[in-house]
Short mmCIF file of C-alpha atoms in Angstrom, two decimals:
data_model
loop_
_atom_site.label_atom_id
_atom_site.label_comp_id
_atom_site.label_asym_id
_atom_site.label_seq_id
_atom_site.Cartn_x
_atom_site.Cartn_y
_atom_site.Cartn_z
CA UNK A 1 -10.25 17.33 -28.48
CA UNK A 2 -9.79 20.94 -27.14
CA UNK A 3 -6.14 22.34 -28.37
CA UNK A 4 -4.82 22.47 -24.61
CA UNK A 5 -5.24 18.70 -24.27
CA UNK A 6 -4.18 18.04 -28.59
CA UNK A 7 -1.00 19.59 -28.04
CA UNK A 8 -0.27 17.93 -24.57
CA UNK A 9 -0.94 14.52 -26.34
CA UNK A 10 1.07 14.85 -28.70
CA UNK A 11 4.22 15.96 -26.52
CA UNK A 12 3.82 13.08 -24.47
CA UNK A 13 3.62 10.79 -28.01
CA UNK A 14 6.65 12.40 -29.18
CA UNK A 15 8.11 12.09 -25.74
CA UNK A 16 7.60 8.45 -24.66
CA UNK A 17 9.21 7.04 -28.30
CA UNK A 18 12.25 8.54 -27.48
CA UNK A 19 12.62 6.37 -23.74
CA UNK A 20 11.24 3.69 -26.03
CA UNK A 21 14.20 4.18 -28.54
CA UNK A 22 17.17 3.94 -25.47
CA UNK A 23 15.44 0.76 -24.48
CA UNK A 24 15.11 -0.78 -27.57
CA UNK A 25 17.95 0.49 -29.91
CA UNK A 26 16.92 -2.20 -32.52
CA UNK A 27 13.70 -0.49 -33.54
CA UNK A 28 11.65 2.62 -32.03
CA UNK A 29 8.27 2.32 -31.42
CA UNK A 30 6.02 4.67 -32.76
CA UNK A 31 3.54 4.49 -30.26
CA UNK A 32 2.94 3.17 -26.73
CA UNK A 33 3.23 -0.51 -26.16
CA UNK A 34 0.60 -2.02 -24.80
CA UNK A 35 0.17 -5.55 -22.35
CA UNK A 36 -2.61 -8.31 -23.07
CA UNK A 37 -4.52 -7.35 -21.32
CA UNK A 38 -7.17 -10.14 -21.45
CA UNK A 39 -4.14 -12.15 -19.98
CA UNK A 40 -3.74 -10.23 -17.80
CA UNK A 41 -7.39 -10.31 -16.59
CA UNK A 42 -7.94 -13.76 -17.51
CA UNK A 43 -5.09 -14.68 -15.02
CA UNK A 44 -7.33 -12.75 -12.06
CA UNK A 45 -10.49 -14.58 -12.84
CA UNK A 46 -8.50 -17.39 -11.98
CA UNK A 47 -6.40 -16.36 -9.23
CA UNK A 48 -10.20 -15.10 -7.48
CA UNK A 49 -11.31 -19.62 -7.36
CA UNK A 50 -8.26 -19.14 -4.41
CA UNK A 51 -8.99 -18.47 -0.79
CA UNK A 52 -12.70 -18.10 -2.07
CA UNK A 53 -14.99 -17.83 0.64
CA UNK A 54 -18.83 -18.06 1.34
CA UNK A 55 -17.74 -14.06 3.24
CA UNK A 56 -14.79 -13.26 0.80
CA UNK A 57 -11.36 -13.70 -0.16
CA UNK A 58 -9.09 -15.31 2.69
CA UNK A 59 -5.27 -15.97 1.37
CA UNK A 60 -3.94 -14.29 4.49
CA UNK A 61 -0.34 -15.14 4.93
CA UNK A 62 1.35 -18.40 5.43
CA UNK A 63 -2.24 -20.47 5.38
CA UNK A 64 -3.04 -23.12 3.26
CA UNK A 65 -4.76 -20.50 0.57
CA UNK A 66 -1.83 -18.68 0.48
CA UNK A 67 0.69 -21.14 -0.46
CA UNK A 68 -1.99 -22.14 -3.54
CA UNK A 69 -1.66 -18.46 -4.50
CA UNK A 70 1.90 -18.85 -3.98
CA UNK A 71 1.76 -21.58 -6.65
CA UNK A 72 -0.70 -20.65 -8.87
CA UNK A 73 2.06 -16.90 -8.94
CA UNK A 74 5.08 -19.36 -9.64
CA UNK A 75 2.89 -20.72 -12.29
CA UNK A 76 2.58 -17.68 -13.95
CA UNK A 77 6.22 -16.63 -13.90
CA UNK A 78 7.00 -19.89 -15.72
CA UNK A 79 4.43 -19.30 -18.52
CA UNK A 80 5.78 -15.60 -18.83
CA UNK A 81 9.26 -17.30 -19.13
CA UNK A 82 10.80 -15.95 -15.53
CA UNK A 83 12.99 -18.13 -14.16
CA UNK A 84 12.20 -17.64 -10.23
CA UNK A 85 13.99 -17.52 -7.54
CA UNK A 86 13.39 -17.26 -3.66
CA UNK A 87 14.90 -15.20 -1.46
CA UNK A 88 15.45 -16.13 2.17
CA UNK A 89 12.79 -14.10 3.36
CA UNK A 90 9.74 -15.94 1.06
CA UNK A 91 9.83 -13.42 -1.37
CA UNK A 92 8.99 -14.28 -5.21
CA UNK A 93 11.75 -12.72 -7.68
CA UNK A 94 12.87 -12.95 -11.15
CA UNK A 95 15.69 -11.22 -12.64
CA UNK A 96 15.36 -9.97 -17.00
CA UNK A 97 18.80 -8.84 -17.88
CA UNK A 98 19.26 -5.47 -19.26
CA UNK A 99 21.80 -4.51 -22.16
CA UNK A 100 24.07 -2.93 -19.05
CA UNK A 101 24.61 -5.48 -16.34
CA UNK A 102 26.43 -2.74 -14.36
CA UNK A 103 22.83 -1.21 -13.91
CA UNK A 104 21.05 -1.49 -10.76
CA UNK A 105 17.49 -3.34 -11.64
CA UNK A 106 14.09 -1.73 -11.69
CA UNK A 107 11.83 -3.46 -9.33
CA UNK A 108 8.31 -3.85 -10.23
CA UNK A 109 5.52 -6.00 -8.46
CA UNK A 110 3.42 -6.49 -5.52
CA UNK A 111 1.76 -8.97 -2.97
CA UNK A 112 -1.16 -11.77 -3.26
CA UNK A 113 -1.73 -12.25 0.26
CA UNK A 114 -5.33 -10.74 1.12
CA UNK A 115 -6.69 -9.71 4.47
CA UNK A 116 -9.50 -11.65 6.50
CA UNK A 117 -12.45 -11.48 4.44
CA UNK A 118 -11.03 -9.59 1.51
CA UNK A 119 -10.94 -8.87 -2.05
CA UNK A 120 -9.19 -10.33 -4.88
CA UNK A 121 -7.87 -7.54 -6.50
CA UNK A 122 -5.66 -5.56 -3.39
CA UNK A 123 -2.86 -6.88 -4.37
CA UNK A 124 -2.67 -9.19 -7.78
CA UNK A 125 -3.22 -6.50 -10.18
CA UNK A 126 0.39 -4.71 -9.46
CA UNK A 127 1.93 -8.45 -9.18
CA UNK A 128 -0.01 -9.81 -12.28
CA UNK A 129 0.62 -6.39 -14.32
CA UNK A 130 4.26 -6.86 -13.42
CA UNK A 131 4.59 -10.32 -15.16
CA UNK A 132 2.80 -8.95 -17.40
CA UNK A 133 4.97 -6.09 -17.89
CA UNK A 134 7.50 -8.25 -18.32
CA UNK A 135 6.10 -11.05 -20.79
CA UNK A 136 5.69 -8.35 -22.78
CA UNK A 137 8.94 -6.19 -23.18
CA UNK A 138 9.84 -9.71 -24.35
CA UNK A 139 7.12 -10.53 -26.73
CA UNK A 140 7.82 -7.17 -28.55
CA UNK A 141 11.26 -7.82 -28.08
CA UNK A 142 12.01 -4.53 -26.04
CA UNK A 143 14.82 -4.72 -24.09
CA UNK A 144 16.15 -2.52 -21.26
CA UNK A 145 19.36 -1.20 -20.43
CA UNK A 146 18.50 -1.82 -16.64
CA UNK A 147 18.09 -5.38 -15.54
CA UNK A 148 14.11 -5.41 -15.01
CA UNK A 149 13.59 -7.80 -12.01
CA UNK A 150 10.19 -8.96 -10.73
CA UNK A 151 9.28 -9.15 -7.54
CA UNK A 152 5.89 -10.21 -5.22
CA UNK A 153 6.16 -9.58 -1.72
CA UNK A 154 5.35 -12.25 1.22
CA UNK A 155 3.09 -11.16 4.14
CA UNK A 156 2.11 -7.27 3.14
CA UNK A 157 -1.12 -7.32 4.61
CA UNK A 158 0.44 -8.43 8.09
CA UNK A 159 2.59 -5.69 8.37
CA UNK A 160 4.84 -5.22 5.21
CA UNK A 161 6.90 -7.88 6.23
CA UNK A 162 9.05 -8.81 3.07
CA UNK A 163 9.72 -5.65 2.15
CA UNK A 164 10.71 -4.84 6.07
CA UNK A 165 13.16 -7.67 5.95
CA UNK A 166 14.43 -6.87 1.79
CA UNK A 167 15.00 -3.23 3.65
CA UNK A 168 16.70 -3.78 6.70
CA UNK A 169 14.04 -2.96 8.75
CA UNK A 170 12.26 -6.47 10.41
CA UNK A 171 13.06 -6.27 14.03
CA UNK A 172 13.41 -9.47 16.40
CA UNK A 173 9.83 -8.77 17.69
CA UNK A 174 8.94 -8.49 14.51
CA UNK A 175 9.55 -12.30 13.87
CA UNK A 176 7.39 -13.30 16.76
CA UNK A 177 4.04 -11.30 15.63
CA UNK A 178 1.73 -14.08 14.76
CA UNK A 179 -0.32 -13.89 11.24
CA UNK A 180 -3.97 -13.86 10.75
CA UNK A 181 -2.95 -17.72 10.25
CA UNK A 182 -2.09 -18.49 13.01
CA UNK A 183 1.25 -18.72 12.71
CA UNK A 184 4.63 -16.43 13.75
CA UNK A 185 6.25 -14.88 11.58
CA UNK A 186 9.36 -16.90 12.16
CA UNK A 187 7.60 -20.00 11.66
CA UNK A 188 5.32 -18.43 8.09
CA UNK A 189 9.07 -17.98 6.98
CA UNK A 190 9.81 -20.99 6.85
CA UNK A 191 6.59 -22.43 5.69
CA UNK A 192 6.88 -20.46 2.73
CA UNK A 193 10.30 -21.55 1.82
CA UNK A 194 12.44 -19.21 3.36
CA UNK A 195 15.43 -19.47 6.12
CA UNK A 196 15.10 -16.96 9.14
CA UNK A 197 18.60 -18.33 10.45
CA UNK A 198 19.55 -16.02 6.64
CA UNK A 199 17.35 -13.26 6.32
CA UNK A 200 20.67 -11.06 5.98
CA UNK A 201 21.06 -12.41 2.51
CA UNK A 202 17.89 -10.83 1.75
CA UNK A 203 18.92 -7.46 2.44
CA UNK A 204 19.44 -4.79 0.02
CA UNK A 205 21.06 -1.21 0.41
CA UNK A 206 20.97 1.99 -1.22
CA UNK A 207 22.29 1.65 -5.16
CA UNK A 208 20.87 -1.80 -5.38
CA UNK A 209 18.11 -0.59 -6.82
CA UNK A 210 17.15 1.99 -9.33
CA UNK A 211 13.72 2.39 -8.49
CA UNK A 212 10.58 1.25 -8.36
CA UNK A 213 7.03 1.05 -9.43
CA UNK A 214 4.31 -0.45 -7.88
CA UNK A 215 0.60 -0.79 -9.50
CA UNK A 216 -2.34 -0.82 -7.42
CA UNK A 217 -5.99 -0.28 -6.63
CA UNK A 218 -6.63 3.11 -5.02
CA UNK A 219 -8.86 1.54 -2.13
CA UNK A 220 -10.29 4.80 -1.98
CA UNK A 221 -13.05 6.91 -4.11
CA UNK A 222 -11.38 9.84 -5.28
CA UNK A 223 -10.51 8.79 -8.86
CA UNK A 224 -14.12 7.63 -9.36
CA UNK A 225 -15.49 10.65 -8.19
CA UNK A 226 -13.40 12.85 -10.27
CA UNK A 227 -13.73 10.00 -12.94
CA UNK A 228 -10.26 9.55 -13.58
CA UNK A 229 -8.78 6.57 -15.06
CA UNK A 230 -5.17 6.78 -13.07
CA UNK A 231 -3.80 8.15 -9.92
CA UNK A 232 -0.07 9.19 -9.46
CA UNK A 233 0.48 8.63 -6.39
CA UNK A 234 2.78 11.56 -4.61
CA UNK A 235 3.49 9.70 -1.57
CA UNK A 236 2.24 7.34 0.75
CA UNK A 237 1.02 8.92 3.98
CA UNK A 238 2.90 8.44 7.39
CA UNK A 239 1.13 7.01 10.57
CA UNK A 240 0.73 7.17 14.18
CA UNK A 241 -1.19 4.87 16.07
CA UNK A 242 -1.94 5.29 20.03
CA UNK A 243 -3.31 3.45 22.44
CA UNK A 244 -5.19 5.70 24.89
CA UNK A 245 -5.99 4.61 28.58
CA UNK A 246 -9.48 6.29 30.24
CA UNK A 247 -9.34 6.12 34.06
CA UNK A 248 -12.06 7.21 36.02
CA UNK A 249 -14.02 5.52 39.16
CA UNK A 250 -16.52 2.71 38.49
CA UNK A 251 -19.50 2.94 40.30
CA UNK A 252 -23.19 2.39 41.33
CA UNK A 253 -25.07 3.96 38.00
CA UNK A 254 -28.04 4.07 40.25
CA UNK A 255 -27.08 5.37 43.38
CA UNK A 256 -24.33 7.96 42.22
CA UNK A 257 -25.53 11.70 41.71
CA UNK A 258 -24.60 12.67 38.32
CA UNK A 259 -22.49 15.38 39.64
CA UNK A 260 -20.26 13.38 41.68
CA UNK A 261 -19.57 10.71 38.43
CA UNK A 262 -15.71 9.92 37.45
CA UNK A 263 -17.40 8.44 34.08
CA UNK A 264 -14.40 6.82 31.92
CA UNK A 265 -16.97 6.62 29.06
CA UNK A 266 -18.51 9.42 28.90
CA UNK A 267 -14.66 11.55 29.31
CA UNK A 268 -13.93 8.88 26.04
CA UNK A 269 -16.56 9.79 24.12
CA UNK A 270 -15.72 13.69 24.57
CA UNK A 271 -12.47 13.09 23.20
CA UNK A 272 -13.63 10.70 20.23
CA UNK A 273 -15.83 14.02 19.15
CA UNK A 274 -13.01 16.67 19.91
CA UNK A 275 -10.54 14.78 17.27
CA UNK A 276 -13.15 14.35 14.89
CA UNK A 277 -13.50 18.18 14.84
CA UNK A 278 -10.18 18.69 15.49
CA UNK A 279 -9.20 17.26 12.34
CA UNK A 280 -12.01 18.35 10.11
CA UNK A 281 -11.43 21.68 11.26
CA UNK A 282 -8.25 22.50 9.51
CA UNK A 283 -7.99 22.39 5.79
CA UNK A 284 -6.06 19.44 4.30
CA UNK A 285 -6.20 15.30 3.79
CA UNK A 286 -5.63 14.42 7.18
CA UNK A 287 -7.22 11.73 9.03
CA UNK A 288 -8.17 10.32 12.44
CA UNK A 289 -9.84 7.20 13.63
CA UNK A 290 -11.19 6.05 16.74
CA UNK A 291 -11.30 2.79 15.15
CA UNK A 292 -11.34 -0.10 18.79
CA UNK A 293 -12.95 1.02 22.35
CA UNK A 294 -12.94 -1.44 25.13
CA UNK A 295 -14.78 -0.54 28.29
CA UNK A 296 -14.70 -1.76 32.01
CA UNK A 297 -16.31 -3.21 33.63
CA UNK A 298 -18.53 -3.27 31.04
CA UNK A 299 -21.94 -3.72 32.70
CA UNK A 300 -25.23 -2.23 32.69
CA UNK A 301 -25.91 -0.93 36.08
CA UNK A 302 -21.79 0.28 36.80
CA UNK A 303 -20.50 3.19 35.73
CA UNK A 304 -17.89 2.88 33.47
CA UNK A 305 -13.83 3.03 35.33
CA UNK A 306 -11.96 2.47 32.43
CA UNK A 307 -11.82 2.76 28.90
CA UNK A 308 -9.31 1.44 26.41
CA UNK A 309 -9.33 3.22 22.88
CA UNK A 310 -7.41 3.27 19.73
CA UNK A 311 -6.48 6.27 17.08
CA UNK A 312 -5.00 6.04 14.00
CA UNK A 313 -3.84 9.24 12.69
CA UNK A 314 -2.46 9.92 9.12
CA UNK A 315 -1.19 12.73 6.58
CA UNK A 316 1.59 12.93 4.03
CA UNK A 317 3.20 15.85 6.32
CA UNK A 318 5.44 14.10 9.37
CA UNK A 319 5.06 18.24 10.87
CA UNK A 320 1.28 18.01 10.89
CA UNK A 321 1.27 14.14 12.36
CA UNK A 322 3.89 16.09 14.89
CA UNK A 323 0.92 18.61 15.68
CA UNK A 324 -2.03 16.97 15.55
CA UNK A 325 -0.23 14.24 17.78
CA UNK A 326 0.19 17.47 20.51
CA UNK A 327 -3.61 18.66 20.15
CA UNK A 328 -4.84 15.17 21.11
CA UNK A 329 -2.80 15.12 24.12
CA UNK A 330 -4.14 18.93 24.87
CA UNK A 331 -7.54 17.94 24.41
CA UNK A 332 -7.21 14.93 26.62
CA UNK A 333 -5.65 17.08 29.49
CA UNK A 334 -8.88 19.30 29.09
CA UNK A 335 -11.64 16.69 29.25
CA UNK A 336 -9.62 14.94 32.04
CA UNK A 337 -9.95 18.06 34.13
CA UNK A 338 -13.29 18.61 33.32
CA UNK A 339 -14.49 14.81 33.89
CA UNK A 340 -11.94 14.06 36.71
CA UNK A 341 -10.48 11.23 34.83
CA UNK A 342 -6.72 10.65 33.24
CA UNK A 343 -5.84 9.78 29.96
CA UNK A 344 -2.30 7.93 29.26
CA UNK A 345 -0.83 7.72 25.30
CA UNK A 346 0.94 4.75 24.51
CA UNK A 347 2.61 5.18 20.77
CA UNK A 348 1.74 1.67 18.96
CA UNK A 349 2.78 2.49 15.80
CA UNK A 350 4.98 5.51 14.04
CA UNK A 351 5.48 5.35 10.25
CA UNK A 352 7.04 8.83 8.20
CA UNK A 353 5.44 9.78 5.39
CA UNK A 354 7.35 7.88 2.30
CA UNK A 355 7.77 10.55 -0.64
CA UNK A 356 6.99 9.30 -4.16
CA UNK A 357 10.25 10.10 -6.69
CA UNK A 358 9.90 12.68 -8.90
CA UNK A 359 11.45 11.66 -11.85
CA UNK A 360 9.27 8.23 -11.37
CA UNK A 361 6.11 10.80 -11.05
CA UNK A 362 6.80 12.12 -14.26
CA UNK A 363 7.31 9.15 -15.91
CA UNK A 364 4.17 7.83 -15.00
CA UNK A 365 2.35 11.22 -16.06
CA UNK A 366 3.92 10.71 -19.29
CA UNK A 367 3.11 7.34 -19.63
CA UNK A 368 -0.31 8.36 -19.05
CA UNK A 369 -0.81 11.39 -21.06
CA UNK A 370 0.40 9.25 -24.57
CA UNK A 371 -1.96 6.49 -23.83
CA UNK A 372 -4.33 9.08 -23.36
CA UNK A 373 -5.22 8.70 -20.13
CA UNK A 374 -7.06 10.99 -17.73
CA UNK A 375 -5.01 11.39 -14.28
CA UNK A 376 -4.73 12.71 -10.78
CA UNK A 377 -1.53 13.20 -8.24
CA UNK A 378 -2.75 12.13 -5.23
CA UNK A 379 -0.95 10.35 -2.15
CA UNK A 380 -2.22 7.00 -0.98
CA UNK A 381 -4.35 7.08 2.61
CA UNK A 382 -3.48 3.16 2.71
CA UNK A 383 -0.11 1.52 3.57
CA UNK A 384 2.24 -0.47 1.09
CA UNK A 385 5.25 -1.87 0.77
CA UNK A 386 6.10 0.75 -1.64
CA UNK A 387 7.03 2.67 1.29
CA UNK A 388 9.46 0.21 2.78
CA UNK A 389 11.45 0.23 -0.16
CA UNK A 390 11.25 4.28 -0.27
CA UNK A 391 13.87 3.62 2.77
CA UNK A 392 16.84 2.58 0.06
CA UNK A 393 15.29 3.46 -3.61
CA UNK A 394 13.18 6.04 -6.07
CA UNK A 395 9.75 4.53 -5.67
CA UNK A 396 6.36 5.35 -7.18
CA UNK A 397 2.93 3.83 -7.68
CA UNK A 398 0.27 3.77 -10.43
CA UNK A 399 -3.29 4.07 -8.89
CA UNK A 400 -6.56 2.46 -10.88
CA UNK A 401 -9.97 3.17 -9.58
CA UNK A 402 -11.70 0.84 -7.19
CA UNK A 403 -15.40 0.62 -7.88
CA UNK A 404 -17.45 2.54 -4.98
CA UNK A 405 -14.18 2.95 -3.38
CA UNK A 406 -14.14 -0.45 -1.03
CA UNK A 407 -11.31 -2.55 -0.43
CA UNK A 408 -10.58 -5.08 2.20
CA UNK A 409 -13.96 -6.35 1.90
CA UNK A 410 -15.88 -8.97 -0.43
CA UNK A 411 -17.58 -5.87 -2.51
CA UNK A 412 -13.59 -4.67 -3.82
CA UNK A 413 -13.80 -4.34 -7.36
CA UNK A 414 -12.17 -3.01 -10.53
CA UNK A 415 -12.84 -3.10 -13.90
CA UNK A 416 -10.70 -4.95 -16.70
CA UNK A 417 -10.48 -1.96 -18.78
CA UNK A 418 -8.84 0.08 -15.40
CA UNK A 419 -6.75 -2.59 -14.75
CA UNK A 420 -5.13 -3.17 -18.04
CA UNK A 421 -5.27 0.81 -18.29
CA UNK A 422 -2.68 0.13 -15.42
CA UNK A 423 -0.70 -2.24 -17.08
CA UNK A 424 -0.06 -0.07 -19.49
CA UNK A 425 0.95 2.76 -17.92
CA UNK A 426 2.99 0.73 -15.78
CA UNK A 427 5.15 -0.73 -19.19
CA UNK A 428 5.66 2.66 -20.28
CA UNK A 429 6.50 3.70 -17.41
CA UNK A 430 9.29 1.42 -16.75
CA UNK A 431 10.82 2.16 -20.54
CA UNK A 432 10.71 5.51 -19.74
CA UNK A 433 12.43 4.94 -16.16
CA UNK A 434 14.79 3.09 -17.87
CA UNK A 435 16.12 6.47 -19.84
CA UNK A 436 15.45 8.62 -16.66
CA UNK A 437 16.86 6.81 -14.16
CA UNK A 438 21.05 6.60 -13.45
#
């Protein structure tokens, strides 16, 4: 070990006792605490028999393989000793008192709903590593002076819905969007237990929480290629999704000169290229997607009138979302004059960048650094619901590496060792929270 890194362990050992001695006045611990982590993974080779299959994972919300991983979760919180509770909204909970009840709780956990086709780990790992977390502050009798409360999320992958409604934030339309299920919103609700004629109950406000921590897969590549065992995540990145309308003049494809053409297609694919360049020409880890196109009328020998396309553009800066959001629309007046078509934005979807605490960054660096754990900031390209509670509360996440970097799909995978890696710094984390946090 080089002397740089020897002396940096050993201020993070020296450091992360010292949380460890405000939670647990009884007895310090010398050293880290670790989870089981064969439990821990055990309980995921399990929870992956659910919403098996023959093309992947599908527990997407409010189906019939959600409400077994619904059960198979409440399972688990009764083994760990967590007495469980729902609130209105569907959303799991259990409460560990701390040595101050006048404390606002740390909130740790996640979701196990899964997208169409999915993975098993997006997901599980931060709500299994929370149980976790919390079977074994009591098992090594460790207790907090924060109440340490539990939580797993209903319906992330559909929109962050849970945490939208535990925040304030679910909007009557909201309650009418209907779930890869099948089903509405309003009625999922209610299929999961909850009461949507109370979903003020499950409201919280600013002070009613002290922070929190979420685990997670990256869904991404960059800690595998710098081959990194944990991300710290600096924020989650903000979003803007438009709908973009292509008019031109459909036409005879044979009997039109190509210089007379009002092609919608051709004036879409011009702009699909300009805000690929667009964005890769400036430095930074901003992203844009042409990600849907539909074109009309579609057929071989007309030329194309209209075309409907989708972007979804993302950064951790709201300022450069703000520009980037102007250049599109400059670029699409320029091809429209060019190809003598029109392009009209319609804003589907505008997210801020959520900001990751800094107090909860460094306690997750610290964590890290005593178990001896190579690590990264980065922010997270991928939504959570994290940033929903970012609206009312400190928040941070813990990133482990996803193998090849794919998620939502069959192929996601990560390796016990990174996942109880995780764990771990996600219980030392929340002992050290505990001291940093008011």
């Amino acid at each position: 070990m080089h002397r740089r890194q020897f002396v940096q362990h050993a201020a993070a050992l020296a450091a992360l006792p010292l949380a460890s001695r405000l939670a647990a006045p009884l007895g310090a611990q010398k050293r880290p605490l670790v989870v089981n982590g064969d439990r821990l993974n055990g309980w995921l080779a399990q929870f992956d028999r659910i919403g098996r299959t023959p093309t992947g994972i599908n527990r997407v919300a409010y189906s019939a393989a959600d409400l077994a991983g619904r059960a198979f979760t409440r399972e688990l919180f009764a083994q760990s000793g967590l007495q469980l509770r729902l609130d209105t909204a569907g959303n799991m909970l259990a409460r560990v008192p701390g040595t101050d009840p006048k404390r606002a709780p740390i909130l740790i956990g996640s979701h196990v709903d899964s997208v169409t086709d999915g993975g098993n780990y997006d997901g599980p790992v931060g709500s299994f590593a929370a149980i976790e977390v919390a079977r074994s502050l009591a098992e090594q009798k460790v207790r907090l002076r924060h109440p340490l409360e539990v939580v797993v999320w209903q319906n992330e992958e559909g929109g962050t819905i849970g945490s939208k409604i535990a925040v304030g934030l679910l909007t009557p339309a909201d309650l009418e969007k209907v779930a890869r299920s099948g089903k509405t919103v309003r009625e999922g609700i209610g299929i999961i237990g909850g009461d949507v004629s109370r979903l003020q109950e499950a409201v919280r406000t600013p002070g009613d929480i002290a922070g929190y921590i979420e685990l997670h897969i990256e869904q991404g590549g960059l800690l595998e290629k710098a081959s990194r065992q944990i991300g710290v995540v600096e924020g989650i990145v903000g979003l803007r999704w438009f709908e973009i309308t292509v008019t031109g003049f459909a036409n005879h494809a044979g009997a039109t000169p190509m210089d007379q053409r009002q092609d919608a297609m051709l004036a879409a694919a011009k702009f699909t290229v300009a805000v690929n360049e667009a964005i890769r020409k400036e430095p930074g880890r901003q992203v844009a997607t042409v990600g849907r196109v539909n074109v009309l009328p579609n057929t071989t020998n007309v030329i194309p009138g209209q075309v409907v396309l989708t972007v979804d553009l993302r950064d951790l800066e709201q300022s450069k979302i703000d520009r980037f959001t102007r250049t599109f629309e400059q670029i699409a007046r320029e091809i429209g004059a060019e190809t003598r078509t029109t392009f009209a934005f319609n804003q589907l979807v505008n997210s801020t960048p959520a900001l990751s605490d800094a107090r909860i960054m460094g306690v997750v660096e610290q964590s890290a650094m005593a178990l001896g754990l190579s690590h990264q900031r980065m922010p997270s390209g991928a939504g959570h619901d994290a940033q929903e509670v970012a609206h009312i509360a400190p928040m941070g996440m813990i990133f482990v590496p996803s193998v090849g970097g794919i998620s939502h799909s069959p192929k996601e995978f990560s390796r016990a060792t990174d996942i109880t890696n995780g764990a771990n710094v996600l219980l030392n984390a929340v002992i050290a929270a505990d001291a940093a946090l008011p």
